[in-house]
Coordinates of C-alpha atoms and ligand atoms in Angstrom, one line a residue:
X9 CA 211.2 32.1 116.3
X10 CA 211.0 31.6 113.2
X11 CA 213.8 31.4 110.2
X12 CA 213.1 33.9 107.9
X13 CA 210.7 36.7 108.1
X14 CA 209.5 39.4 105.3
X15 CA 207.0 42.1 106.5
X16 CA 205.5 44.0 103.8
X17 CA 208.5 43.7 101.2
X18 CA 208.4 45.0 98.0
X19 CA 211.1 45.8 95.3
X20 CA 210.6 47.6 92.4
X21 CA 213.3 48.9 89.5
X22 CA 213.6 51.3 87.0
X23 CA 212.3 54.4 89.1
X24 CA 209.5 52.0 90.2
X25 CA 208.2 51.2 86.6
X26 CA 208.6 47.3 87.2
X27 CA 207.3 45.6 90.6
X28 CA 209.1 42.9 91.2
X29 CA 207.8 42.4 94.8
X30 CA 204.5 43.7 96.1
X31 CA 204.2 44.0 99.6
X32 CA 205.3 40.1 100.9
X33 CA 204.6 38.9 103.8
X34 CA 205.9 35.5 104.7
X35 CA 207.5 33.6 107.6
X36 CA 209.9 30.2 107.5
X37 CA 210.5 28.1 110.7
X38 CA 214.0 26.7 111.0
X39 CA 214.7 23.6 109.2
X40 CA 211.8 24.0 106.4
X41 CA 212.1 22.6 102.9
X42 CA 210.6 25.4 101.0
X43 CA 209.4 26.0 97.0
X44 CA 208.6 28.6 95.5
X45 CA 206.6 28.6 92.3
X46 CA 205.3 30.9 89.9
X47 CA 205.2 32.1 86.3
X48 CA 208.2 33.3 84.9
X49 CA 209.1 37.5 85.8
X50 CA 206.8 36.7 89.2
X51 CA 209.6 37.8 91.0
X52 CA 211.0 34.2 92.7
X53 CA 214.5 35.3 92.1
X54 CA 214.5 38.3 93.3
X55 CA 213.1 37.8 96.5
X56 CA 215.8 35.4 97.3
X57 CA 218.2 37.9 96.2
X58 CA 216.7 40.4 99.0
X59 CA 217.0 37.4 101.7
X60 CA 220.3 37.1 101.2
X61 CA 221.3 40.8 101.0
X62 CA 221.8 40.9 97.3
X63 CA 219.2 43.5 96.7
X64 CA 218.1 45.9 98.5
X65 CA 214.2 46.1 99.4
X66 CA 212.1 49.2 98.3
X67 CA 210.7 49.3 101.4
X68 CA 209.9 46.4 104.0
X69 CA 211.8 44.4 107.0
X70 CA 213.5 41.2 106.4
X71 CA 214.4 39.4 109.6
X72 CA 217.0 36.5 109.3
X73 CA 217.1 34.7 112.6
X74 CA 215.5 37.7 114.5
X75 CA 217.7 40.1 113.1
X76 CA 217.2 43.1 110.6
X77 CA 219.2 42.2 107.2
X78 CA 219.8 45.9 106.5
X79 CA 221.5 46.2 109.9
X80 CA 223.9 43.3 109.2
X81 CA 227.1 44.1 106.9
X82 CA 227.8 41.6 104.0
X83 CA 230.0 39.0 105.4
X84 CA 227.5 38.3 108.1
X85 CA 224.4 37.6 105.9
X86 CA 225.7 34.4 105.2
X87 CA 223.5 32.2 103.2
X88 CA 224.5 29.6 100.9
X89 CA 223.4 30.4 97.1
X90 CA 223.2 28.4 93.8
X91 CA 221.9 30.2 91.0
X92 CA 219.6 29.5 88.1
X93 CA 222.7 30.4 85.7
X94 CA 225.2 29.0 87.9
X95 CA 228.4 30.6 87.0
X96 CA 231.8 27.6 87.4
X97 CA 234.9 29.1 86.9
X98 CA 236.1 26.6 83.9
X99 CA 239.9 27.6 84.4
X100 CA 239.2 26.3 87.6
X101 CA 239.9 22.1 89.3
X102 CA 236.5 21.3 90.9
X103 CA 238.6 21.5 94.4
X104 CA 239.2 24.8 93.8
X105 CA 235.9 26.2 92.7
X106 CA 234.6 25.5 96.0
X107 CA 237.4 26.7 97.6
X108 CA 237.0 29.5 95.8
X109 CA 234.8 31.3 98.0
X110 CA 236.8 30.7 101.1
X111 CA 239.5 32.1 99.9
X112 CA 237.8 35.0 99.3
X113 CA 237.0 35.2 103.2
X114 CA 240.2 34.8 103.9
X115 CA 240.4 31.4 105.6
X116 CA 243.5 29.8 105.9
X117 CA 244.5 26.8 103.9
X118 CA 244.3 23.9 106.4
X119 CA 240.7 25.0 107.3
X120 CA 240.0 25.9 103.4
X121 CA 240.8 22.5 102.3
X122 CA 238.9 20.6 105.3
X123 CA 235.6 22.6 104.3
X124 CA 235.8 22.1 100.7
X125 CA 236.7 18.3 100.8
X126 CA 233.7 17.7 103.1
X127 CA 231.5 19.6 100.7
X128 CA 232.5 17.8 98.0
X129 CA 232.0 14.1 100.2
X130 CA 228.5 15.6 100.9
X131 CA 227.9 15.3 97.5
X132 CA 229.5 12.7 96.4
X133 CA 232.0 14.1 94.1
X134 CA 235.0 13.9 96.2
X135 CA 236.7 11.1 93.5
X136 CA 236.4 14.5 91.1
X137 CA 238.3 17.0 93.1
X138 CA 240.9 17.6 90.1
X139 CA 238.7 17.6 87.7
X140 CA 237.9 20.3 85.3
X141 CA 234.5 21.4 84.4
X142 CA 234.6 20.4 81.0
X143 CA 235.4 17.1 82.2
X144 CA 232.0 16.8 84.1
X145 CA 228.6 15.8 83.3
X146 CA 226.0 18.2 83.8
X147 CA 224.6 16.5 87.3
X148 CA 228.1 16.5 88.4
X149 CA 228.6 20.7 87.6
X150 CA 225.2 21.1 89.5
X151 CA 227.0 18.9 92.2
X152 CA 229.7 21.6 92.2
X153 CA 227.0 24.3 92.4
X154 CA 225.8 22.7 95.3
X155 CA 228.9 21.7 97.0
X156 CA 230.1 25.7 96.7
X157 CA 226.6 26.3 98.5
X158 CA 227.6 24.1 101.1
X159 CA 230.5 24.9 101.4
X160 CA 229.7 28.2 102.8
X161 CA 228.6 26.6 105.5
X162 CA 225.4 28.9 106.2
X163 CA 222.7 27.1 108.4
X164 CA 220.3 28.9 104.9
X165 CA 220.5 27.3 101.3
X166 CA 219.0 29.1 98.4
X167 CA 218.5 27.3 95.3
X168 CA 217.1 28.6 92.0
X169 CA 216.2 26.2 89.9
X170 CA 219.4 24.1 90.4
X171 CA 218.1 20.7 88.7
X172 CA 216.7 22.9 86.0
X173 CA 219.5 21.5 83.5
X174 CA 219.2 17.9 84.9
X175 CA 217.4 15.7 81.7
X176 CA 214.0 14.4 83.8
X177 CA 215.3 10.6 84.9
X178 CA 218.1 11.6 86.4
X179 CA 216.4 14.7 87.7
X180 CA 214.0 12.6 89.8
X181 CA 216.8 10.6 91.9
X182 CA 218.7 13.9 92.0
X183 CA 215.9 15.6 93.2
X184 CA 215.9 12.4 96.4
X185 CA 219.5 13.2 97.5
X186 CA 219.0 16.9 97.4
X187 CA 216.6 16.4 100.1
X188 CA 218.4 13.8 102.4
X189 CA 221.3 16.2 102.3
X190 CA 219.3 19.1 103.1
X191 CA 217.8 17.4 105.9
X192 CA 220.6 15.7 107.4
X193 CA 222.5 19.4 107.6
X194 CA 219.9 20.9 109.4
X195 CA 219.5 23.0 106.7
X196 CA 216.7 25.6 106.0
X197 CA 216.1 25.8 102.4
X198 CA 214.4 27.8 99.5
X199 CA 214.3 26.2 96.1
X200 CA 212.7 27.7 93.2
X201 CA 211.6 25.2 90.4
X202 CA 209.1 25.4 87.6
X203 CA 208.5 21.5 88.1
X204 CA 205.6 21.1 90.4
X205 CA 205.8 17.8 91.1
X206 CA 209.5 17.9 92.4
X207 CA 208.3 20.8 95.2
X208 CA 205.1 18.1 96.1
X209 CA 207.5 15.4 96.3
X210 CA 210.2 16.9 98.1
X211 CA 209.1 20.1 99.5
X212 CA 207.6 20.5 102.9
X213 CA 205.4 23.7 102.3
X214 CA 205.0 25.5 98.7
X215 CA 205.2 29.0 98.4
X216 CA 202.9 29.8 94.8
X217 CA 203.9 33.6 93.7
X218 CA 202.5 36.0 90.9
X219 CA 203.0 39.5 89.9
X220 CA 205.3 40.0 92.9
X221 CA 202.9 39.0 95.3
X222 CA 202.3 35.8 97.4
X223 CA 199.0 34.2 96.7
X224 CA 199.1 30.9 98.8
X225 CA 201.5 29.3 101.2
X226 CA 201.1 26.0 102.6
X227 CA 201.9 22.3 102.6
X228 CA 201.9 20.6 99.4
X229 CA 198.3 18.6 100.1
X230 CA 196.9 21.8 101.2
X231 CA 197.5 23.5 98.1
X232 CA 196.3 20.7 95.9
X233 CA 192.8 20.2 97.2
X234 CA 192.3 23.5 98.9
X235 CA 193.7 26.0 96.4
X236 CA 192.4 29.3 97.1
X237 CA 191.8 30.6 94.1
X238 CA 191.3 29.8 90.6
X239 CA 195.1 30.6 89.7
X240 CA 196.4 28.4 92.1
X241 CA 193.8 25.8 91.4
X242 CA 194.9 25.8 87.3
X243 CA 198.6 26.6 87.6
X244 CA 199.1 23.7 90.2
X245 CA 197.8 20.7 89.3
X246 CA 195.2 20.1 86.4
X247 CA 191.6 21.0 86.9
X248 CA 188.1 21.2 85.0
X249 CA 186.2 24.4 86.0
X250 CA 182.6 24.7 85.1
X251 CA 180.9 27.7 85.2
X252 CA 176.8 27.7 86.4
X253 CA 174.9 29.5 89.1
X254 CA 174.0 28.5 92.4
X255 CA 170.9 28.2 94.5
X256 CA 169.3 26.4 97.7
X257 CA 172.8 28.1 99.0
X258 CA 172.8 26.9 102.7
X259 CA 175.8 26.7 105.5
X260 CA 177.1 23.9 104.0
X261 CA 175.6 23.1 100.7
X262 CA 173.8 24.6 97.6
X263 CA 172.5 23.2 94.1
X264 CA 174.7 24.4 91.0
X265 CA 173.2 24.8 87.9
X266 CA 176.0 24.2 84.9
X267 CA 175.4 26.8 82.5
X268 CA 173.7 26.7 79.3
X269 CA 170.9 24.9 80.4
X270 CA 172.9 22.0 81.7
X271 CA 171.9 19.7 84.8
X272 CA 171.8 20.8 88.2
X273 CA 173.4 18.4 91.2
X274 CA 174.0 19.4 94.8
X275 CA 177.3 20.2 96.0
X276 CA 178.6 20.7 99.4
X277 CA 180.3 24.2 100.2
X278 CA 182.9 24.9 103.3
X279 CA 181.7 26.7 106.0
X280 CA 182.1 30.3 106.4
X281 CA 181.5 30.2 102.4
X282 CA 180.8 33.8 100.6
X283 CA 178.3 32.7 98.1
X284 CA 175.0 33.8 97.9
X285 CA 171.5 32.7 96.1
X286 CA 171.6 32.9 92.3
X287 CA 175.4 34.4 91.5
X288 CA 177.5 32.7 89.3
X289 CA 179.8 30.4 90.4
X290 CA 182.8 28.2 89.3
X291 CA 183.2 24.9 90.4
X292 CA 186.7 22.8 89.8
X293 CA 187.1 19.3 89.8
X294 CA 190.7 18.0 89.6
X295 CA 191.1 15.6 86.1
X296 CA 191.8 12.6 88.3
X297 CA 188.8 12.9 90.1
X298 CA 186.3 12.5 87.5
X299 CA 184.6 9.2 87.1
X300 CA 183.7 8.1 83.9
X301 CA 180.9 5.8 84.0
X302 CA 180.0 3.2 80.7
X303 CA 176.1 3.2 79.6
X304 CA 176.2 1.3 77.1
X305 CA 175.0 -2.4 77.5
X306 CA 177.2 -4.4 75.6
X307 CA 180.1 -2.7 77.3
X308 CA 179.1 -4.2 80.7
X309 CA 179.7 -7.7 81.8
X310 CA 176.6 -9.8 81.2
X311 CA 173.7 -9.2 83.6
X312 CA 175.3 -6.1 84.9
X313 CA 173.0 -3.6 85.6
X314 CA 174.3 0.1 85.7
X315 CA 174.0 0.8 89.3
X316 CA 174.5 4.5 90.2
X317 CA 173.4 3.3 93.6
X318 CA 176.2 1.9 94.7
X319 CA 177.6 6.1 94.0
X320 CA 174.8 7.8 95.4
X321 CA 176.8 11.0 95.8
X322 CA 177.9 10.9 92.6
X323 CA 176.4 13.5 90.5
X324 CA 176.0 12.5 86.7
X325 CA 176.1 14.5 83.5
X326 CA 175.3 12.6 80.1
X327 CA 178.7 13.3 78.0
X328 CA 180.8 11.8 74.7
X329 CA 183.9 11.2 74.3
X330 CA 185.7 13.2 71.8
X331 CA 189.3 12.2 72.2
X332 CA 191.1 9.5 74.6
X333 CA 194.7 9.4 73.8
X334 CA 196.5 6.7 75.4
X335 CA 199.9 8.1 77.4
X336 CA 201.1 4.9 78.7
X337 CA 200.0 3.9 82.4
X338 CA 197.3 6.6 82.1
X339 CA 194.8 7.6 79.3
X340 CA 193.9 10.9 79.1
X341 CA 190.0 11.8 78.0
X342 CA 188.8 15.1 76.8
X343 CA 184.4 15.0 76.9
X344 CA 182.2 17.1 75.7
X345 CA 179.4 17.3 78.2
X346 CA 175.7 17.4 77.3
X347 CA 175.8 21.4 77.8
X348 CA 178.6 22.1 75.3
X349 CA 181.5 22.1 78.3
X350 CA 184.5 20.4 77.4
X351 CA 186.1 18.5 80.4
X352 CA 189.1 16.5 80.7
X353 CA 189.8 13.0 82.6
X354 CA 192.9 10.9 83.5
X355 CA 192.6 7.5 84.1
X356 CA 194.3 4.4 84.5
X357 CA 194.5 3.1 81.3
X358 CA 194.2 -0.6 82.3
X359 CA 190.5 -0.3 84.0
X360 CA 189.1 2.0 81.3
X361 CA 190.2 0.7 78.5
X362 CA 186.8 -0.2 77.2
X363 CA 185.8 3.3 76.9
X364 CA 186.4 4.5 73.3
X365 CA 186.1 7.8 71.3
X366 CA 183.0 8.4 70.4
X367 CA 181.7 6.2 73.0
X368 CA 178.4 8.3 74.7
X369 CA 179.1 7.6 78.7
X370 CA 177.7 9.0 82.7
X371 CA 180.5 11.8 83.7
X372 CA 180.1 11.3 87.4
X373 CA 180.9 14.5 89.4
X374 CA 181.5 14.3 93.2
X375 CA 179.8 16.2 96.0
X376 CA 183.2 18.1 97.1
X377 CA 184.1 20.2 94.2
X378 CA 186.8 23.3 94.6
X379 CA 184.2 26.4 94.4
X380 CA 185.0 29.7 93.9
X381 CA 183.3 33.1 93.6
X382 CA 183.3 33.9 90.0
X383 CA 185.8 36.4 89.9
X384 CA 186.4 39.9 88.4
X385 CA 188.4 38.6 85.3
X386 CA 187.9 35.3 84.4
X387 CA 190.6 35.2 81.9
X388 CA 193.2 36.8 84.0
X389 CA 192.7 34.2 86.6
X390 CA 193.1 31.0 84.1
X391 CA 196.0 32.3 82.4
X392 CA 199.0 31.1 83.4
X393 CA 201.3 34.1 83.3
Ligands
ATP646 N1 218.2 44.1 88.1 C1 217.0 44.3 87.5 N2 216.6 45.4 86.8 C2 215.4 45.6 86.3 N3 214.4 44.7 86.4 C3 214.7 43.6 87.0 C4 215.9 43.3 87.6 N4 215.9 42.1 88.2 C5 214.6 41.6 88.0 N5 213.9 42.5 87.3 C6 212.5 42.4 86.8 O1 211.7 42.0 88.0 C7 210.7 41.0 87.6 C8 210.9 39.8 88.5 O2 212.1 39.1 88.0 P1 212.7 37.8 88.7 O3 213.9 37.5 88.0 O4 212.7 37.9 90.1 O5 211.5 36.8 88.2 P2 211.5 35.2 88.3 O6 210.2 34.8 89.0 O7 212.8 34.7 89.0 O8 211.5 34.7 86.8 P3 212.1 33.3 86.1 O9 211.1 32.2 86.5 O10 212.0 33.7 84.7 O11 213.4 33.1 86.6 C9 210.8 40.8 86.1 O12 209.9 41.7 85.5 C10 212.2 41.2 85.8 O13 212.4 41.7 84.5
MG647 MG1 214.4 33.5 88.4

């Protein structure tokens, strides 16, 4: 059975004037790692807030464990919550702002102090117990944050954006622990970050949101190379589209035309595709997966020939090189292709460091490109909002 369940959610406020949920449907097993991403006002913090009985839906079931959350009174919908503005009492030791809580339920002192000091072991701040907040660093108040979670001691942990305030080093060990601890409680978890590649690294399925609804849900390799739509594909990741029109449209492949007279090259399409003989089309090709191929002569290594060959499913477009900008172990390229598309490539900056701006060079294109429909509103979908 699984964790958590949402059947056709939705929240909305002000007499219904702002959606902040739109009909979610979604289902966690026990014991998943789960992020959810979106543009700011998607509505990521409020559907946590309904999870955990904090709002009320509009309409919609949630189940927790099997049960119906509106049939549940407060103190059973117990799920352990650190917030995006997370609120520490400062008049308050560190002990006793996450003991703070259990007091509030009434426990008595022996088992307060038991819970709270094994919170605080959990993570690691159990040398700080006396401490006040403004003695603290800012990883060690998001520590507290946490421990308080913990320390309610729900088998559910929500966290909204809790390494948001963490500077990015220590951000990225943080990020480690949060996960071992997670794990080694048995927890099940929703975290909500705007730092994608802290919910690939970490996260065991991603949960992208906009405008209040759920657009894709999966594990984190499945949203990177099979994004299902041109949103997904540009707010996760970074990706080149090209536009062009297709034909020779088969089961499995077609020919795509780029637009503006550019080249042709065959692609390969999955099966069940929609597409259809001479529509336009959008192809995406993620910036790491670009090759970028030198023509000129005196570039290659004496008596090297430039052998496409050895790529035969590489398909090449003649392009320059307007800008590469050097950002340490990478270099980033932006091209102008022969058709007037600009496209951009991210390379090791050790192996490419021959190619120069200016330089005219073979952008090599492979036979698996993302392809989608071209959709309704082209701008819409490549915004990031
Ligand atoms: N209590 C409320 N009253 C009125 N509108 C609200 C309330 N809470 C949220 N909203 C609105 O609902 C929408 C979703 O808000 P929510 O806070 O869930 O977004 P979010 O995805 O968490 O954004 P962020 O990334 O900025 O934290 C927004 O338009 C927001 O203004
Ligand atoms: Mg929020």
């Amino acid at each position: 059975m699984p964790k958590i369940e949402l059947l056709h959610v939705s929240k909305t406020f002000d007499e219904g004037k702002v959606v902040a949920n739109d009909d979610v449907t979604l289902s966690i097993e026990d014991g998943a790692f789960v992020f959810l991403l979106g543009p700011s006002g998607c509505g990521k913090t409020t559907l946590l807030k309904l999870i955990s009985g904090l709002e009320t839906p509009t309409s919609g079931t949630i189940l927790v464990g099997g049960i119906d959350l509106s049939k549940l009174n407060p103190e059973e919908r117990s799920i352990g919550f650190v917030f995006q503005h997370f609120e520490i009492f400062p008049a308050m030791t560190v002990f006793e702002n996450v003991a703070y809580g259990l007091v509030v339920r009434g426990y008595d002192d022996e088992t307060i102090e038991k819970i709270a000091e094994e919170a605080l072991r959990l993570v690691s701040l159990e040398g700080r117990m006396l401490a006040y907040p403004k003695e603290l660093s800012t990883p060690e108040l998001q520590k507290v944050g946490l421990a308080r979670a913990i320390a309610t001691r729900s088998k559910i942990l929500f966290l909204d954006e809790p390494l948001g305030k963490l500077d990015p080093k220590i951000r990225k060990v943080f990020r480690h622990e949060l996960r071992r601890l997670i794990k080694s409680l048995g927890l099940t978890a929703i975290q909500v970050t705007h730092d994608q590649e802290e919910a690939m690294a970490i996260g065991d399925q991603i949960i992208v949101m906009r405008q209040g609804k759920i657009l894709q849900h999966g594990k984190p390799e499945d949203l990177y190379y099979r994004p299902g739509s041109i949103f997904v594909a540009n707010f996760f990741g970074e990706t080149n589209f090209l536009e062009g029109f297709v034909s020779g449209v088969g089961p499995d492949s077609c020919v795509f035309h780029l637009h503006l007279g550019g080249p042709k090259f065959e692609i390969k399409l999955q099966h069940g595709h929609q597409l259809k003989n001479h529509v336009q089309a959008i192809i995406g090709y993620r910036i790491e997966d670009v090759e970028l191929i030198q023509t000129k002569q005196e570039e290659r290594e004496p008596g090297e020939e430039l052998d496409l060959e050895e790529k035969p499913r590489l398909n090449t477009v003649k392009g320059r090189v307007r800008e590469a900008i050097f950002i340490g172990p990478m270099k980033r390229f932006i091209i102008d292709l022969e058709n007037g598309d600009e496209i951009q490539a991210k390379h090791s900056s050790k192996f490419l460091i021959d190619i120069r701006e200016g330089d005219e060079i073979l952008v090599g294109f492979h036979e698996n490109p993302m392809v989608f429909e071209y959709p309704k509103d082209i701008r819409a979908e490549l915004s990031k909002a």
